[in-house]
Amino acid sequence: MAVSRPPKSGRQNSSNLSMQLSDLTVPIQPRAVVVNNSDQAGNTAAFDLREAEKEHLVVGCCLHRIITPPLRKYVESTMQKSYRNAKSKSHIHIQTFPNHMKSHKGHRLNYHNINNNNKHKAAENKYDYGVSNHVDFAKLFLKPFMAHMTGFDDSCDMSALLGLICQVGDFNPDVKDAALKVRSEVRNKWAHCDISNWTRADFLRCFQLMHELVKSLKLPSTAEEKFKQDLMDWEQKGVQLILGQVIDKDLLRVVQQDVADMQSNLVKYKKSSDSEVEKLVEQLKSVKKVLAQTEEKFEEGQATLRRNVNTTGENVTEIEGRVTTLEENHGQLAEHVHSLEDREANVEKEVSAVAEKVEEIDRSLSDFQQSQTDVNATVAAEQEVQDERLQTLEEGQVKLESWQQEISESLEKMQITDDSKARKSAEGFFKIPDRNKWFSGRQKELKDLHTKFNILESSTISHKKLAICGLGGCGKTCLAVEYSWQLQETYQGGIYWMSAENNRTFEISLNDIALGIGTGGSNFDDTLARTTAWLSSLQEPWLLIVDNMDEFDVSSEVQKLLEGHWKQTSKGHILITTRREAVEMVETMGFERDNCVELTSMSEDESCAFLVNRTQQEEQPGMRDLAKELGGLPLALEQAAAHINVLECAFEDYLKQYKRQRLKLLKRRKVKAMTSTTDKDRMAVNTTWLLNFQHIQQCEDPQLAEAACAMMNITAYLDPDDIPIELVNKGHPCVSQSPLAEYAESPLGSKQIFEVLTQFSLLQRYGKNSWSVHRLVQEVIINRCSSDNERVEYLQSACRMLHFAFSNTSSPQDVLQQSKEQSSSGRLLLWSKLARHACAVWRNMTAQLSQKDVFSRLMLAKEAAAVTHEASVFLSLNKQHSEAYLAQTQTLECVANTEVNDSFMAYITSVQVPLKEEYQKMLHAEMSVKVHSKADVKELKDCEKKEDPESLRQQGNDLFKKKQYSEAIACYTRAINISGDDVDERLYSNRSLCYFKVDEYILSLNDADKCIELNNMSGKAYCRRAFALAKLAEKDPTYRHYSGAAKAAAALAIHHEPTWRTNSQMKEYFPNLNVKEISSATELSFFTLSKQDCTILLKEGDYSLDALFIVANVQIVGVKGHTTVNCKDGIYCSPMFQRPVYCHFEKLQFPQMSDELVIRNGSVITLYRCQASNGVRSCKDFPNCQGGPGCVNSTNISCAETNNTPRSYKETHGRAGHAGLQVLGGTLYVDHCSIIDCGGGGLLVEGEESHAVVTNCEVMKHIQSGLEVRNGGTANSTTSSWSVEYWEPTTYPLRRSSATQRWRTTGNTSVFTQIISHHYRSGDVGLLV
C-alpha cells in the first residue's frame, strides 16, 4: 500500500488532509457526501471525515464492539478464581483492620474504592475491609476514577479491563504482555485523541495487536475464529472508509450506534475522569454530528432518486409515441424500396445483352491468339531439341571429369595403403577408430553378433541392443571395431561411436555426434532428446556403439539412451562394451541374458594364431608356453608380439625375459597377494609393457629413447583417445625434459616419437595423424610413478605442450572476432580435440591440489591458467556448467597470484563463460564438419529441396493428432534446424506442447519462452508456459515458488487471447485465478493492501507511490512496453500475520529514484524479466569520495574528513548507498533480470534465514558490491553475468574456502564474467562479489 509521509514538524492542516483524501478517493472530492443512487437492496453512502478521524473512529468501534465483550468474560472468570482463593486462604470477606490483606502478589490493594470508604478519606482505621464479592475484589486493583463499575457489564469499560489484566498477578503472562501493548499502543492513543500524529502504520499496528490479544486469550476455536473474522471484517470496512469508498447504510447505522454508546459511557464517567475523557467526548460529538449529517444527506439522496424515477417514467411515455411515428414512416419507405428494385431488374436485363456481345468479341480474339501460340510452340520445340543436345554434351563432359577425379583418388588410396579393407570415405557417417589389421580369432563372437542382431535380413531389421562383457584388455573394443568395419555397408543409416567411460565423456561424445548431424540443443537433455529423435526417424539401419560403459553408477542420461521409448520403432542397433559381468547387466541394466556376449581371454589356439599373424612367423618353440603365461590376454599378447617383431628375438628368449621381469614385480608386491583373475591379467599387461618400455630406454639413440619415454608418461594424464600429432611439441614454456623438447621441435621428430611407441604397441593408431593409449596402460604408468614430484613434472609438461598447441591453432576468440561471412566450417576441429585433453589434464591436476607445494608448482603458472581457461570454454560448450565454473575459478586464482601481461589477460578474458547462445551456435558450427556418405549426398540434397519448414510443421501436426508425440518432436526439430534465423514461432509453440505431453516440463518451458521471445503477444505461448510451470510446482516441492509465475503466465494468456478463460484445462490448473487489470497507482495500492490472492496486470505507464506494502499473495505483471513502479520510500514484502507472503514481479522496472525492495519475515519473492536500478544512492566516488562532483553527502562534515570503516580492510570516504534488492529474512528468486547501477550494491543477503537464487541475470555497474552475503545468509548463482574488477586479495573466514579473493563491480569495466554455478555461504564478515 502507499504510505504518505507526515510533515516534518507541527500538525497537519486541513488543506493537506484534503489533498491526501482527494488522491485516495478519485473521483470522490474531499469533504463531500457521496450517495449511491442504485436501486439495489441496501443503499450506500460515504461520509465526510478526515482520513485520520476515520481511522480513529474504526479503532474505537473495534475496541468497543469486538474486543470488550470477550475480555469482560475472561477477566470476570479470572477474578472469581482469585477471589475464591483469597477468601479461603486469607478470609478477605471478614477481615478487619489492621490484620487485613495489604497487597496481592506485589500489588498494593486500594480499599478506598469499596464499601463507601472514600467518605473516611485518609482515616484507614475506619475503613470497612470486608470484601463481599469478586467485583469489589477487582476494584482493589484499580485507580479511584476507574473503580466506578457495578459489575463486569457495560459499566466496566476497556480501561478498567486492561488495568486489571496488567495489575493482577493471576493472569497468564502472554495475555498480560498482549494487554500491555494494546493499552499503550491502542487504547491510550485512541483515548488521547492526538489525531494529528495518527498514521496508516498506526492503524494497521492497532489491528495486529488486537489480533494478538484475542489469540492470547486461548478461547475455544470456534469463538476465537469468530472474533478474528469480526476483526478482519472491521479492518476491511475501515479500509473502505479510509479510501472514501461508498459504504452500506447498515454499516452507517452500526457506526452511529457505537459512537452513541461510547459517548454515553464517557458522559457517565466524566465526573471521575480526567481531561482526556472530555477531549474524547468532544471528538465523539463531532463524529456523531458528521454521521447525522451523512444520514440526512442519505435521505435527501433517496428523495432525489424517487423524483428521478418519476421523471424517467414520463420520458419513457414520450419515447413510445415517437417510436409509433417512426414505424409509420418505415412503411412508406418500404414501398419506395420496392419501386427501386423493379427498376434495378430492368437495368440488369440490358446489362446481360451487352455482356453477350462482349463474349462474342472475346471468342474471336481467343481464336487469333491460339493460332499465334501454335506458331510459337513450333519454334520453342525446335529450340528445346537443340538445348537437349547441348545439355547431353555438357553432362558427358561433367561425368568424364568426375571419372577422372575418382580414378585419381583411387590411385592415391592405392599408393597410401595396400589394405583391401581400407577405411570408408571420410565423407560417411563412419567416425570410428582405425581397423586393427592384426585382428584374428573371435570368429564365434563375431558370428554371435551377426546372429543376435539378425543382420542377414537387412530389410526386416528392428531395434535391438547387445553388450560385450569382459575384463579390461580382453579385446572388447577391438571386437566392436571389427564388427563395425565388416558391416559398414549394411548400416546405411550410419555407424556412430561414443565413449561412456564416465558421465563427462558420455556427454562430450554425444555432443560430437550432435554437431555432425545438427541436433544440438540448449542443454544436454535437449541435445539427447533431439539426437535420439533424429536416430529414431532414420529409415535406413544404423549402429550405435557405446564403448567402455564401466561406471559403477549409470547416469539417468545413459539410461534414457539405453532404455528410453524413443527406440521402440527405430531401425537401429546399440552395441555396448563393458567390464560388467553378464549377470550384472541382466539384473541392473535390463538386458536379456541371450543379449550379452561374454568375452574371455583367447584360447591357446587363438593366441598362437594371433602371434603367428602379428609376427609374420611360423609357429615356434615357446610360442604356446608364452600364450599360456600371458593368459591369452589380447593386450598383453599384442605388446609381447610387438617386442618380438621389432627385436626379431625368439619366443623362448622373450619368455625367459618375461618370467624374470614378472618375478621382480612380484617381489615388489609381496604385501598384496594376487588371487583374482583381474590381478593376474593386470600383472601380465604390466610386465609386457615394462619389457617394451625398458627396451625403448636402451635403443641406439638415447635422446630419442628419453623423449619417447617422457611422452609415454605424459600420455597417462591425457584423454586416452584421439591424441593428435600437434600435441607433441616443445611446449610453451619448454618442457623440463630437454630431449623431448628438442625432438618435438620439428614435425619429423614428433612423428619419430610416435613411431617408436607404436612399434612396441604402447600406443595404437586412432586416425591418420592421431593415436590412442589403452586405459589399462594409463593405469600402469600412473601407478608406477615413484613420487608426487614425478606426477607433477609430467602434468606440468602436459600443460606446457597444450599451451603451445593452443597458441598455434584457431581458437574460439578468433572465430568470434570474425564476421559470419568469414566463417568456414571446421576451423575449431583441432581445438576441440586439444580441449578434450585439456579437460583430462585439468582433472588430473585437480586431484593433486590437496598439497600446498603441489598447488604452487602446478596452478600458479601461466600455462596452467591457459589450460584451465580452454577447459572451461569447452565444458561450457558441452553444457557441463558446474565443472566449467570450477575450471574458471582456478583460472582466476592462477591469474590473481601470477604475474601476467596485458596480452595474456586479454586472452583469458576474450571468451567469457557462460557463453551466449548465439556464440555457442557459431563455435559449434566450427567444431565439426557435417559428414555424409557419398550415396547420401544426393538424397540429402533432394530431401532439402522437398522438405520445407511449413510442410514439416504440417507433418508434425498430423503426428500429434495421432498421439505420436516423439515423432512430432522430431519433425518440429528438423523444421527449426533448417529455418535458420527465420523460425516460425508456431514450431516452438507446438513442440512445447509435445514436450508437455511426454512429461518433459523443463523442455516445454524452454520452448514456450523462445516462442514468447519471437512474439510477446502469443496467448498460446503464455498458456504453454503457465501449464509447464504449474506442473513443475505440483510435481516437485522445490519448485513451489513457480506457482506465482504460473498464475502470471495464465493471466497474460487470457489478456492476449480471452478465449483461454473458458478453456477446461485452464480451469483445472487455475480454478481460483483472480485477475485485475489496473492503470492507476491508487488501485495498485488498494489491491496490494487487500488480503486476497490476485494477479495484477499493470497497463503501460509509470506508477509512482510513496511506498508499497505487500501483505498477501499477489502477482504484479507489466502487460507490455514501459511499466515502471517508482516507490520513493521502497517496497516492503512482509506478512501481517504468521503466514508467509508469496509474491511474483514480472516485466517491471524499478528506476533509480525508487528506494530498495525489501524481503522480510519468511516471504518468498520471485522476479522475472525485471530491471532493478533502485536503492538509496551513494557518492559517485565511494569509497574514495573527496566531495567532488557526484557527492551526495548532506551532513556538515565533508566526505574528505570522514573515515567509515565497516570492515577493517581499507579506509573509506563518502556516503555508502543501499542495495537495490535486500533479503533480510526470506527467499528471493531472480531469473532473466538486469540488476544495473543500483544506489549502492545490487543484491544484499543478510541473516541466517535469508537466501537468494540468481539465474540467467546481468549484474553490473555498481559502485559497491554486485552481490553481498553476510551474517549467515546464502546465495546460489547459475549462468549469470557479473562484471567485476579485481580489487585486492583479502582473507575472509568463509565456509567456501580458507582464502577467498574479494571482488568489486566497477563502471563499464568487464574484466571477468562470473558465475556459472556456485553456492555462497557467508561467515562472520561476509562475501562480496
Coordinates of C-alpha atoms in Angstrom, one line a residue, residues 531-789:
T531 CA 19.6 -36.8 -31.2
T532 CA 17.5 -39.8 -30.2
A533 CA 14.5 -38.4 -32.0
W534 CA 16.7 -38.0 -35.1
L535 CA 18.0 -41.5 -34.9
S536 CA 14.5 -43.0 -34.4
S537 CA 13.4 -41.1 -37.6
L538 CA 16.1 -42.7 -39.9
Q539 CA 14.6 -45.1 -42.4
E540 CA 17.9 -47.0 -43.0
P541 CA 19.6 -49.3 -40.5
W542 CA 22.1 -47.7 -38.2
L543 CA 24.5 -48.8 -35.4
L544 CA 25.4 -47.0 -32.2
I545 CA 28.5 -48.3 -30.3
V546 CA 28.7 -47.2 -26.6
D547 CA 32.3 -48.1 -25.6
N548 CA 33.7 -48.6 -22.0
M549 CA 30.4 -48.3 -20.0
D550 CA 32.2 -49.1 -16.8
E551 CA 30.9 -46.5 -14.3
F552 CA 29.6 -48.0 -11.1
D553 CA 26.5 -45.8 -11.2
V554 CA 25.0 -45.3 -14.6
S555 CA 23.6 -41.8 -15.1
S556 CA 19.9 -41.1 -15.9
E557 CA 21.0 -39.8 -19.3
V558 CA 22.7 -43.1 -20.2
Q559 CA 19.6 -44.9 -19.0
K560 CA 17.4 -42.8 -21.3
L561 CA 19.6 -43.7 -24.2
L562 CA 19.5 -47.4 -23.5
E563 CA 16.0 -47.9 -22.1
G564 CA 14.0 -44.9 -23.4
H565 CA 10.9 -45.4 -25.5
W566 CA 12.4 -43.4 -28.4
K567 CA 14.0 -46.6 -29.9
Q568 CA 10.9 -48.8 -29.9
T569 CA 10.0 -48.2 -33.6
S570 CA 13.6 -47.4 -34.8
K571 CA 15.7 -49.5 -37.2
G572 CA 18.9 -49.3 -35.2
H573 CA 21.2 -51.5 -33.2
I574 CA 23.1 -50.5 -30.0
L575 CA 26.3 -52.3 -29.1
I576 CA 27.8 -51.8 -25.6
T577 CA 31.3 -52.8 -24.4
T578 CA 31.6 -53.0 -20.6
R579 CA 33.7 -54.7 -17.8
R580 CA 30.4 -55.6 -16.1
E581 CA 29.6 -59.3 -15.9
A582 CA 26.7 -60.6 -17.9
V583 CA 24.7 -61.3 -14.7
E584 CA 25.0 -57.7 -13.6
M585 CA 23.9 -56.4 -17.0
V586 CA 20.8 -58.6 -16.6
E587 CA 20.0 -57.5 -13.1
T588 CA 20.8 -53.8 -13.2
M589 CA 20.6 -52.8 -16.9
G590 CA 17.5 -54.7 -18.0
F591 CA 19.4 -56.8 -20.6
E592 CA 18.3 -60.3 -21.6
R593 CA 20.8 -63.0 -20.9
D594 CA 21.0 -64.0 -24.5
N595 CA 21.8 -60.4 -25.5
C596 CA 25.1 -60.5 -23.5
V597 CA 28.2 -61.7 -25.4
E598 CA 30.8 -62.7 -22.8
L599 CA 34.4 -62.2 -24.0
T600 CA 37.1 -64.1 -22.1
S601 CA 40.8 -64.4 -22.8
M602 CA 41.8 -66.1 -26.1
S603 CA 42.2 -69.9 -26.2
E604 CA 45.6 -71.3 -26.7
D605 CA 45.0 -71.9 -30.4
E606 CA 43.6 -68.4 -30.9
S607 CA 46.6 -66.9 -29.0
C608 CA 49.1 -68.8 -31.2
A609 CA 47.2 -67.8 -34.3
F610 CA 47.4 -64.2 -33.3
L611 CA 51.1 -64.4 -32.5
V612 CA 51.8 -66.0 -35.9
N613 CA 49.8 -63.3 -37.7
R614 CA 51.2 -60.5 -35.7
T615 CA 54.9 -61.5 -36.0
Q616 CA 54.6 -63.0 -39.5
Q617 CA 56.4 -66.1 -38.4
E618 CA 55.6 -69.8 -38.3
E619 CA 54.8 -71.5 -35.0
Q620 CA 58.0 -71.8 -33.0
P621 CA 59.0 -73.4 -29.7
G622 CA 58.0 -71.4 -26.7
M623 CA 55.0 -69.8 -28.5
R624 CA 52.4 -71.8 -26.8
D625 CA 54.2 -71.5 -23.4
L626 CA 54.2 -67.7 -23.8
A627 CA 50.5 -67.8 -24.7
K628 CA 49.7 -69.7 -21.5
E629 CA 52.0 -67.4 -19.5
L630 CA 50.1 -64.3 -20.7
G631 CA 46.8 -66.0 -20.0
G632 CA 45.6 -65.4 -23.6
L633 CA 45.0 -61.6 -22.8
P634 CA 44.9 -59.8 -26.2
L635 CA 46.5 -56.6 -24.9
A636 CA 49.5 -58.5 -23.4
L637 CA 49.8 -60.7 -26.5
E638 CA 49.9 -57.5 -28.7
Q639 CA 52.7 -55.9 -26.6
A640 CA 54.7 -59.2 -26.5
A641 CA 54.3 -59.7 -30.3
A642 CA 55.4 -56.1 -30.9
H643 CA 58.5 -56.6 -28.8
I644 CA 59.4 -59.9 -30.6
N645 CA 58.7 -58.4 -34.0
V646 CA 60.8 -55.3 -33.6
L647 CA 63.8 -57.1 -31.9
E648 CA 63.5 -60.2 -34.1
C649 CA 64.1 -62.4 -31.0
A650 CA 63.0 -66.0 -30.4
F651 CA 59.8 -66.7 -28.4
E652 CA 61.8 -68.8 -25.9
D653 CA 64.2 -65.9 -25.2
Y654 CA 61.3 -63.4 -24.7
L655 CA 59.6 -65.9 -22.4
K656 CA 62.7 -66.2 -20.2
Q657 CA 63.0 -62.4 -20.0
Y658 CA 59.3 -62.1 -19.3
K659 CA 59.5 -64.5 -16.3
R660 CA 62.5 -62.7 -14.8
Q661 CA 60.7 -59.3 -15.1
R662 CA 57.5 -60.7 -13.6
L663 CA 59.4 -62.2 -10.7
K664 CA 60.8 -58.7 -9.9
L665 CA 57.4 -57.2 -10.0
L666 CA 56.0 -59.9 -7.7
K667 CA 58.7 -59.3 -5.2
R668 CA 57.7 -55.7 -5.1
R669 CA 54.1 -56.7 -4.4
K670 CA 54.6 -59.2 -1.6
V671 CA 52.3 -57.3 0.7
K672 CA 49.3 -57.9 -1.5
A673 CA 48.7 -61.4 -2.7
M674 CA 47.3 -61.8 -6.2
T675 CA 44.4 -64.2 -6.2
S676 CA 41.9 -62.7 -8.6
T677 CA 42.0 -63.1 -12.3
T678 CA 41.9 -59.4 -12.7
D679 CA 45.2 -59.0 -10.8
K680 CA 46.9 -61.7 -12.9
D681 CA 45.7 -60.1 -16.1
R682 CA 46.9 -56.7 -14.9
M683 CA 50.3 -58.2 -14.0
A684 CA 50.6 -59.6 -17.5
V685 CA 50.0 -56.2 -19.0
N686 CA 52.3 -54.6 -16.5
T687 CA 55.1 -57.0 -17.3
T688 CA 54.8 -56.8 -21.1
W689 CA 54.6 -53.1 -21.0
L690 CA 57.6 -52.8 -18.8
L691 CA 59.7 -55.0 -21.1
N692 CA 58.8 -52.9 -24.1
F693 CA 59.4 -49.7 -22.1
Q694 CA 62.8 -50.9 -21.0
H695 CA 63.8 -51.8 -24.5
I696 CA 62.9 -48.3 -25.7
Q697 CA 65.2 -46.9 -23.0
Q698 CA 68.1 -49.0 -24.3
C699 CA 67.7 -48.1 -28.0
E700 CA 70.6 -46.8 -30.1
D701 CA 69.5 -43.2 -29.9
P702 CA 69.4 -42.3 -26.2
Q703 CA 67.9 -38.9 -26.9
L704 CA 65.0 -40.4 -28.8
A705 CA 64.6 -43.1 -26.2
E706 CA 64.3 -40.5 -23.4
A707 CA 62.0 -38.3 -25.4
A708 CA 59.7 -41.3 -26.2
C709 CA 59.6 -42.5 -22.6
A710 CA 58.8 -39.0 -21.4
M711 CA 56.0 -38.7 -23.9
M712 CA 54.6 -42.1 -22.9
N713 CA 54.5 -41.0 -19.3
I714 CA 52.7 -37.7 -20.3
T715 CA 50.0 -39.6 -22.3
A716 CA 48.9 -41.2 -19.0
Y717 CA 47.4 -37.9 -18.0
L718 CA 45.8 -37.1 -21.3
D719 CA 42.5 -38.4 -22.7
P720 CA 43.1 -42.0 -23.9
D721 CA 41.6 -41.5 -27.4
D722 CA 42.5 -39.3 -30.4
I723 CA 45.8 -37.8 -29.4
P724 CA 46.8 -35.5 -32.3
I725 CA 50.3 -35.1 -33.7
E726 CA 50.1 -31.3 -32.9
L727 CA 50.1 -32.2 -29.2
V728 CA 53.7 -33.4 -29.4
N729 CA 55.7 -30.2 -29.3
K730 CA 58.4 -28.4 -27.3
G731 CA 55.9 -26.7 -25.0
H732 CA 55.4 -23.0 -24.0
P733 CA 57.5 -22.6 -22.0
C734 CA 59.7 -25.5 -22.9
V735 CA 59.1 -28.8 -21.1
S736 CA 61.6 -29.8 -18.5
Q737 CA 62.6 -33.0 -20.4
S738 CA 65.1 -31.4 -22.7
P739 CA 65.4 -34.4 -25.2
L740 CA 61.6 -34.3 -25.6
A741 CA 61.7 -30.5 -26.3
E742 CA 64.5 -31.0 -28.9
Y743 CA 62.8 -33.8 -30.8
A744 CA 59.3 -32.3 -30.6
E745 CA 60.5 -29.0 -32.0
S746 CA 60.1 -30.4 -35.6
P747 CA 57.2 -32.3 -37.1
L748 CA 59.6 -35.1 -38.2
G749 CA 60.8 -35.5 -34.6
S750 CA 57.2 -35.7 -33.3
K751 CA 56.4 -38.5 -35.8
Q752 CA 59.6 -40.3 -34.8
I753 CA 58.5 -40.3 -31.1
F754 CA 55.0 -41.7 -32.1
E755 CA 56.5 -44.3 -34.4
V756 CA 58.8 -45.7 -31.7
L757 CA 55.9 -46.0 -29.3
T758 CA 53.6 -47.5 -31.9
Q759 CA 56.2 -50.1 -33.0
F760 CA 56.1 -51.6 -29.5
S761 CA 52.2 -51.3 -29.3
L762 CA 52.5 -48.9 -26.3
L763 CA 50.3 -46.6 -28.5
Q764 CA 47.8 -47.5 -31.2
R765 CA 46.9 -45.6 -34.3
Y766 CA 43.5 -43.9 -33.9
G767 CA 43.3 -42.0 -37.2
K768 CA 45.6 -40.6 -39.9
N769 CA 47.5 -38.3 -37.6
S770 CA 46.3 -39.3 -34.2
W771 CA 47.0 -42.1 -31.7
S772 CA 45.4 -43.7 -28.6
V773 CA 46.6 -45.3 -25.4
H774 CA 44.8 -48.2 -23.7
R775 CA 43.3 -47.3 -20.3
L776 CA 45.0 -50.2 -18.6
V777 CA 48.3 -48.9 -19.8
Q778 CA 47.5 -45.5 -18.4
E779 CA 46.7 -47.1 -15.0
V780 CA 50.0 -49.0 -15.1
I781 CA 52.0 -45.8 -15.8
I782 CA 50.3 -43.7 -13.1
N783 CA 50.8 -46.5 -10.5
R784 CA 54.5 -46.8 -11.4
C785 CA 55.2 -43.1 -10.7
S786 CA 57.5 -43.1 -7.7
S787 CA 56.6 -39.8 -6.1
D788 CA 54.2 -36.8 -6.3
N789 CA 57.0 -34.8 -7.7

